[in-house]
Short mmCIF file of C-alpha atoms in Angstrom, two decimals:
data_model
loop_
_atom_site.label_atom_id
_atom_site.label_comp_id
_atom_site.label_asym_id
_atom_site.label_seq_id
_atom_site.Cartn_x
_atom_site.Cartn_y
_atom_site.Cartn_z
CA UNK A 1 -19.76 -7.08 -0.52
CA UNK A 2 -16.60 -5.61 -0.10
CA UNK A 3 -14.64 -5.72 3.19
CA UNK A 4 -15.35 -1.61 3.57
CA UNK A 5 -18.67 -2.49 4.47
CA UNK A 6 -18.99 -5.12 6.24
CA UNK A 7 -17.70 -3.48 9.18
CA UNK A 8 -14.06 -4.10 8.93
CA UNK A 9 -12.21 -4.27 12.63
CA UNK A 10 -8.87 -2.56 13.37
CA UNK A 11 -6.10 -4.74 11.91
CA UNK A 12 -8.02 -5.88 8.88
CA UNK A 13 -6.86 -4.28 4.61
CA UNK A 14 -7.93 -1.27 4.44
CA UNK A 15 -8.11 -0.24 0.11
CA UNK A 16 -6.33 2.81 -0.83
CA UNK A 17 -5.45 5.05 -4.50
CA UNK A 18 -1.99 5.84 -5.70
CA UNK A 19 -2.29 9.26 -5.50
CA UNK A 20 0.20 12.04 -5.88
CA UNK A 21 2.88 10.70 -7.96
CA UNK A 22 2.44 8.97 -11.62
CA UNK A 23 5.06 6.13 -10.31
CA UNK A 24 5.29 4.90 -7.20
CA UNK A 25 7.36 1.98 -6.05
CA UNK A 26 6.82 -0.97 -4.07
CA UNK A 27 9.76 -2.08 -1.84
CA UNK A 28 10.76 -5.22 -0.30
CA UNK A 29 10.80 -4.17 3.36
CA UNK A 30 9.97 -0.02 4.56
CA UNK A 31 13.37 1.73 3.09
CA UNK A 32 13.69 4.87 0.73
CA UNK A 33 16.86 1.99 0.19
CA UNK A 34 15.17 -1.11 0.06
CA UNK A 35 15.11 -3.28 -2.69
CA UNK A 36 11.99 -2.50 -5.10
CA UNK A 37 10.18 -5.70 -6.85
CA UNK A 38 6.88 -3.34 -9.35
CA UNK A 39 5.68 0.43 -9.58
CA UNK A 40 2.79 0.99 -9.83
CA UNK A 41 0.68 3.83 -11.04
CA UNK A 42 -1.75 7.06 -10.31
CA UNK A 43 -4.94 5.92 -9.35
CA UNK A 44 -4.08 2.08 -8.95
CA UNK A 45 -5.98 0.15 -6.20
CA UNK A 46 -3.57 -1.20 -3.30
CA UNK A 47 -5.15 -3.55 0.01
CA UNK A 48 -3.38 -2.08 2.92
CA UNK A 49 -1.95 -3.52 5.63
CA UNK A 50 -2.43 -1.44 8.81
CA UNK A 51 -1.73 -4.24 11.18
CA UNK A 52 2.23 -4.72 8.95
CA UNK A 53 2.25 -1.25 7.98
CA UNK A 54 5.41 1.10 10.10
CA UNK A 55 5.23 5.34 10.38
CA UNK A 56 5.74 6.86 6.89
CA UNK A 57 5.19 3.16 4.22
CA UNK A 58 2.18 0.69 4.26
CA UNK A 59 2.51 -2.55 3.69
CA UNK A 60 0.17 -3.00 0.98
CA UNK A 61 -0.31 -6.07 -1.60
CA UNK A 62 -1.40 -4.40 -5.71
CA UNK A 63 -4.29 -6.27 -8.36
CA UNK A 64 -0.78 -7.88 -9.58
CA UNK A 65 -0.13 -10.24 -5.76
CA UNK A 66 2.90 -7.97 -5.20
CA UNK A 67 2.81 -7.25 -2.13
CA UNK A 68 5.60 -5.10 -0.21
CA UNK A 69 6.29 -1.61 1.82
CA UNK A 70 4.76 1.61 0.00
CA UNK A 71 5.38 4.96 1.21
CA UNK A 72 2.13 6.43 2.53
CA UNK A 73 2.00 9.90 1.75
CA UNK A 74 1.87 8.84 -2.05
CA UNK A 75 -1.82 6.78 -1.10
CA UNK A 76 -4.63 7.41 -0.36
CA UNK A 77 -7.40 6.11 1.24
CA UNK A 78 -10.46 4.80 0.47
CA UNK A 79 -13.48 6.16 2.78
#
């Protein structure tokens, strides 16, 4: 059973999917000028840590194991 179906509490990770772009940078800090750690592609799923997220950036964990920050406008939270 996934975390999404177990009655998650606020601040627990949720799943998102990259959308609205072909490639999305994972950055070291929640800043558009921060170092790029990795790139993920449209349709990729990521785990979002909302407690570490800020106004324009989600703190994410990619399937590759990379963790960092991505712009919220390019990630659709899965229901």
